[in-house]
Coordinates of C-alpha atoms in Angstrom, one line a residue:
M214 CA 20.7 12.2 -1.5
K215 CA 20.5 14.0 1.8
K216 CA 21.6 12.3 5.0
R217 CA 19.2 9.7 6.3
V218 CA 17.0 10.5 9.3
L219 CA 18.1 8.7 12.5
A220 CA 16.4 5.6 13.8
V221 CA 14.7 7.7 16.5
L222 CA 12.5 9.3 13.6
M223 CA 11.8 6.0 12.1
A224 CA 10.3 4.8 15.5
A225 CA 7.6 7.3 15.0
M226 CA 6.4 5.5 11.8
M227 CA 4.2 2.5 11.7
V228 CA 6.7 -0.3 11.7
F229 CA 6.1 -4.0 11.3
S230 CA 8.8 -6.7 11.4
L231 CA 8.8 -10.3 12.0
A232 CA 12.0 -10.1 14.0
G233 CA 11.0 -6.9 16.0
C234 CA 10.5 -3.1 15.6
G235 CA 12.7 -0.2 15.5
S236 CA 16.1 -1.9 15.5
T237 CA 19.2 0.1 14.4
K238 CA 21.8 -1.0 11.9
K239 CA 24.3 -1.2 14.8
E240 CA 21.9 -3.8 16.6
S241 CA 21.7 -5.6 13.3
K242 CA 25.5 -6.2 13.2
S243 CA 25.6 -7.5 16.9
E244 CA 22.9 -10.0 15.9
G245 CA 24.8 -11.0 12.9
K246 CA 22.0 -10.0 10.5
T247 CA 21.7 -7.6 7.7
I248 CA 18.6 -5.2 7.8
V249 CA 16.8 -4.5 4.7
H250 CA 14.4 -1.4 5.2
V251 CA 11.2 -1.9 3.0
F252 CA 8.5 0.7 2.7
I253 CA 5.2 -0.9 1.9
A254 CA 1.7 0.3 1.1
A255 CA -0.6 -0.4 4.0
S256 CA -2.5 -2.8 1.9
L257 CA 0.5 -5.0 1.5
N258 CA 1.1 -5.6 5.3
T259 CA -0.5 -8.8 5.8
A260 CA 0.7 -10.5 2.6
M261 CA 4.3 -9.1 3.0
T262 CA 4.6 -10.4 6.5
E263 CA 4.2 -14.0 5.0
V264 CA 6.4 -13.0 2.1
A265 CA 9.2 -12.1 4.6
K266 CA 8.7 -15.2 6.6
K267 CA 9.1 -17.4 3.5
F268 CA 12.1 -15.5 2.4
N269 CA 13.7 -15.9 5.8
E270 CA 13.4 -19.8 5.5
K271 CA 16.3 -19.6 3.0
N272 CA 17.9 -16.3 4.2
P273 CA 17.9 -16.4 8.1
N274 CA 20.7 -13.8 8.2
I275 CA 18.7 -11.1 6.5
K276 CA 16.2 -9.2 8.6
I277 CA 13.3 -7.5 6.7
L278 CA 12.0 -4.4 8.6
Y279 CA 8.9 -2.9 7.2
S280 CA 7.3 0.6 7.5
A281 CA 3.8 0.5 6.3
D282 CA 1.5 3.4 5.4
S283 CA -0.1 5.2 2.5
S284 CA 2.1 5.3 -0.6
G285 CA 1.9 9.1 -0.6
K286 CA 3.2 9.4 3.0
L287 CA 5.9 6.8 2.2
M288 CA 7.0 8.7 -0.9
E289 CA 7.3 11.9 1.1
Q290 CA 9.4 10.2 3.8
I291 CA 11.8 8.8 1.1
E292 CA 12.1 12.3 -0.3
E293 CA 12.9 13.7 3.1
G294 CA 15.7 11.1 3.6
F295 CA 14.1 8.3 5.7
N296 CA 16.2 5.1 5.5
C297 CA 14.8 3.0 2.8
D298 CA 16.1 0.3 0.6
I299 CA 13.0 -0.9 -1.2
F300 CA 9.7 0.9 -1.9
F301 CA 6.6 -1.2 -2.8
S302 CA 3.9 1.4 -3.8
A303 CA 0.2 0.8 -4.2
A304 CA 0.3 3.1 -7.4
Q305 CA 2.5 4.2 -10.2
K306 CA 2.3 8.0 -9.4
Q307 CA 4.4 7.8 -6.3
M308 CA 7.1 5.5 -8.0
D309 CA 7.1 7.8 -11.1
Q310 CA 7.8 10.8 -9.0
L311 CA 10.6 9.2 -7.0
E312 CA 12.2 7.8 -10.3
K313 CA 11.6 10.7 -12.8
K314 CA 11.6 13.7 -10.7
D315 CA 13.6 12.8 -7.7
K316 CA 15.9 10.2 -9.3
L317 CA 15.9 8.1 -6.3
V318 CA 15.1 4.8 -7.9
E319 CA 18.1 2.5 -8.7
K320 CA 18.1 2.1 -12.4
G321 CA 16.7 -1.1 -13.8
T322 CA 15.2 -2.4 -10.4
R323 CA 11.7 -1.2 -11.0
A324 CA 9.0 -4.0 -11.6
N325 CA 5.2 -4.3 -11.5
I326 CA 4.4 -6.9 -9.0
V327 CA 0.7 -7.2 -8.3
N328 CA -2.7 -5.7 -9.3
N329 CA -5.5 -4.9 -6.8
Q330 CA -9.2 -4.3 -7.1
V331 CA -11.2 -1.4 -5.5
V332 CA -14.2 -2.7 -3.5
V333 CA -17.2 -1.1 -1.7
I334 CA -17.7 -2.5 1.8
T335 CA -20.1 -2.4 4.7
R336 CA -20.5 -4.3 7.9
K337 CA -21.7 -7.8 7.6
D338 CA -24.8 -7.0 9.8
S339 CA -25.4 -3.7 7.9
N340 CA -28.9 -2.8 6.5
T341 CA -27.4 -0.2 4.1
Q342 CA -29.3 0.6 0.8
V343 CA -26.0 1.1 -1.0
T344 CA -25.1 -1.6 -3.6
G345 CA -21.9 0.0 -5.0
L346 CA -20.5 3.2 -6.4
A347 CA -23.8 3.8 -8.5
N348 CA -25.8 4.8 -5.5
L349 CA -23.0 5.7 -3.0
E350 CA -24.9 8.8 -2.1
D351 CA -27.7 6.6 -0.4
A352 CA -25.1 6.0 2.5
K353 CA -25.5 7.9 5.8
S354 CA -21.8 8.1 6.0
I355 CA -18.8 6.9 4.0
A356 CA -15.0 6.3 4.9
L357 CA -13.0 7.5 2.1
A358 CA -9.2 7.8 1.8
D359 CA -7.9 11.2 0.8
G360 CA -6.7 11.9 -2.8
S361 CA -3.2 11.4 -2.0
V362 CA -3.7 7.8 -1.1
P363 CA -4.0 5.5 -4.1
V364 CA -7.3 3.8 -3.2
G365 CA -8.7 7.4 -2.7
K366 CA -7.5 8.3 -6.2
Y367 CA -8.7 5.2 -7.8
T368 CA -12.1 5.7 -6.1
R369 CA -12.4 9.3 -7.5
Q370 CA -11.3 8.0 -11.0
A371 CA -14.2 5.5 -10.8
L372 CA -16.6 8.0 -9.8
M373 CA -15.7 10.2 -12.7
N374 CA -15.9 7.3 -15.1
I375 CA -19.5 6.5 -14.0
G376 CA -20.6 10.1 -14.2
K377 CA -20.8 11.0 -10.3
L378 CA -17.9 13.4 -10.4
T379 CA -16.8 16.0 -13.0
P380 CA -13.7 14.7 -14.8
V381 CA -10.5 16.3 -14.1
K382 CA -6.9 15.4 -15.3
D383 CA -5.7 14.4 -11.8
P384 CA -8.3 12.6 -9.7
S385 CA -6.1 12.9 -6.6
T386 CA -6.7 16.7 -6.6
V387 CA -10.3 16.3 -5.9
T388 CA -11.0 17.1 -2.3
T389 CA -13.2 15.0 0.1
E390 CA -15.5 18.0 0.2
Q391 CA -16.0 18.2 -3.6
V392 CA -16.8 14.4 -3.4
S393 CA -19.3 14.9 -0.7
K394 CA -21.0 17.8 -2.6
A395 CA -21.1 15.7 -5.8
L396 CA -22.9 13.0 -3.8
G397 CA -25.6 15.3 -2.4
G398 CA -23.7 16.3 0.7
V399 CA -23.3 12.9 2.2
E400 CA -21.2 12.7 5.3
I401 CA -17.6 11.6 4.5
S402 CA -14.9 10.7 6.9
E403 CA -11.5 11.2 5.4
Q404 CA -9.0 8.5 6.1
G405 CA -5.3 8.4 5.8
N406 CA -4.8 4.9 4.4
V407 CA -6.9 1.8 3.5
S408 CA -6.5 0.1 6.9
Q409 CA -8.1 3.0 8.4
V410 CA -11.0 2.9 6.0
L411 CA -11.4 -0.8 6.9
T412 CA -11.3 0.0 10.6
A413 CA -13.9 2.7 10.3
V414 CA -16.4 0.5 8.6
K415 CA -15.7 -2.6 10.7
E416 CA -16.3 -0.6 13.9
G417 CA -19.5 0.9 12.5
K418 CA -18.2 4.5 12.4
C419 CA -19.1 4.6 8.8
E420 CA -21.8 2.8 7.0
V421 CA -19.8 2.0 3.8
G422 CA -16.2 2.6 2.5
T423 CA -14.0 1.9 -0.4
T424 CA -10.8 -0.2 0.1
Y425 CA -9.0 -2.8 -1.7
Y426 CA -10.1 -6.4 -2.1
S427 CA -6.9 -7.6 -0.5
D428 CA -7.6 -5.7 2.8
T429 CA -10.8 -7.8 3.2
Y430 CA -8.8 -10.9 3.7
G431 CA -9.3 -12.2 7.3
F432 CA -12.4 -10.0 7.9
E433 CA -14.9 -12.1 5.9
K434 CA -16.9 -12.5 9.1
D435 CA -17.1 -8.7 9.8
I436 CA -17.2 -7.2 6.3
K437 CA -19.5 -7.7 3.4
I438 CA -18.3 -6.7 -0.1
L439 CA -21.0 -4.7 -1.9
Q440 CA -19.2 -4.3 -5.1
K441 CA -15.9 -5.3 -6.8
V442 CA -15.3 -2.2 -9.0
N443 CA -14.4 -3.1 -12.5
Y444 CA -11.0 -2.2 -13.8
D445 CA -12.7 -0.5 -16.6
A446 CA -13.8 2.2 -14.1
T447 CA -10.6 2.4 -12.0
G448 CA -8.1 1.4 -14.5
N449 CA -5.5 -1.2 -13.4
V450 CA -4.5 -0.9 -9.8
I451 CA -0.8 -1.8 -10.2
Y452 CA 1.6 -2.1 -7.4
P453 CA 5.3 -1.4 -8.5
A454 CA 8.3 -2.1 -6.4
A455 CA 12.0 -0.8 -6.8
R456 CA 15.3 -0.4 -5.0
I457 CA 15.7 3.1 -3.6
K458 CA 19.1 4.8 -3.7
N459 CA 20.6 4.6 -0.2
D460 CA 24.0 6.4 0.2
E461 CA 24.6 5.0 3.6
A462 CA 23.8 1.4 2.8
S463 CA 26.7 -1.0 2.8
K464 CA 27.5 -3.4 0.0
A465 CA 26.1 -6.3 2.1
E466 CA 22.9 -4.3 2.6
N467 CA 22.5 -3.6 -1.1
K468 CA 23.1 -7.1 -1.9
A469 CA 20.5 -8.3 0.6
A470 CA 17.9 -5.7 -0.8
D471 CA 18.6 -7.0 -4.3
K472 CA 18.0 -10.5 -3.1
F473 CA 14.7 -9.7 -1.6
M474 CA 13.5 -7.8 -4.6
E475 CA 14.1 -10.9 -6.6
F476 CA 12.1 -12.9 -4.1
I477 CA 9.2 -10.5 -4.3
K478 CA 9.1 -11.0 -8.1
S479 CA 9.3 -14.8 -7.8
K480 CA 6.7 -17.5 -8.4
E481 CA 6.8 -18.5 -4.8
A482 CA 5.9 -14.9 -3.7
K483 CA 3.1 -14.7 -6.3
K484 CA 1.5 -17.7 -4.7
I485 CA 1.4 -15.8 -1.4
F486 CA -0.1 -12.7 -3.1
K487 CA -2.7 -14.7 -4.7
K488 CA -3.6 -16.1 -1.3
Y489 CA -4.3 -12.6 -0.1
Y490 CA -6.7 -11.7 -2.9
F491 CA -4.0 -9.8 -5.1
D492 CA -3.9 -10.3 -9.0
T493 CA -0.3 -11.2 -9.9
V494 CA 1.2 -9.2 -12.8
K495 CA 2.7 -11.5 -15.4

């Protein structure tokens, strides 16, 4: 795998950490802690913050450093050589590419962790006529993630399955413009990840949007769920996690990453995921 991009490039990413942001491995040694770089889908950020906190209660010498964005963008960054020990994706497609095409997944480490559900949302004080995907075209404006973002792909898949979009083999290839045309020319604001969709609706920039059920946690006073889209329409929204090959990682860092991977799969972690509206995969 090509040489990892330096920490100065990592600083340009959306980084979340309980112990701070943008720390280098050199700094982690001076603190007496081992850093584990974990790339997580944006929809996991809140839940994974608590997961890391719980993990650190028993492993105070391991520092979990998160980079959160859409799974598609994170996959591209891993392919480009960004420093990553664990990838926790919001869809199988990105993990499949890293494992089968790029050969960047450590053998035997991949596991399905949680399931999620696509929801159609609006502001709590909205007077929208939209009740769900079936009459999405009645909205004045829609916040929709692009096809490379898993929630955008799942939304397109659901629209195909209910007859709103012409079926194609790969829903992620359907452009935002094509979705708009299929819905009668409704205005669609394309978003880069689920968090941006939620923000666009919450701030009233768009009348409705599609995001994940887990993303509505903590926003119950601001956001109203119009529809929880059935899995029959979207398919299972499985989130896989795996260790990523990191040629520059030390034995201690690899061991720490393995330990955190095991914790993500534990019953203790599943309780946290359930709290944040995820379905746990048994």
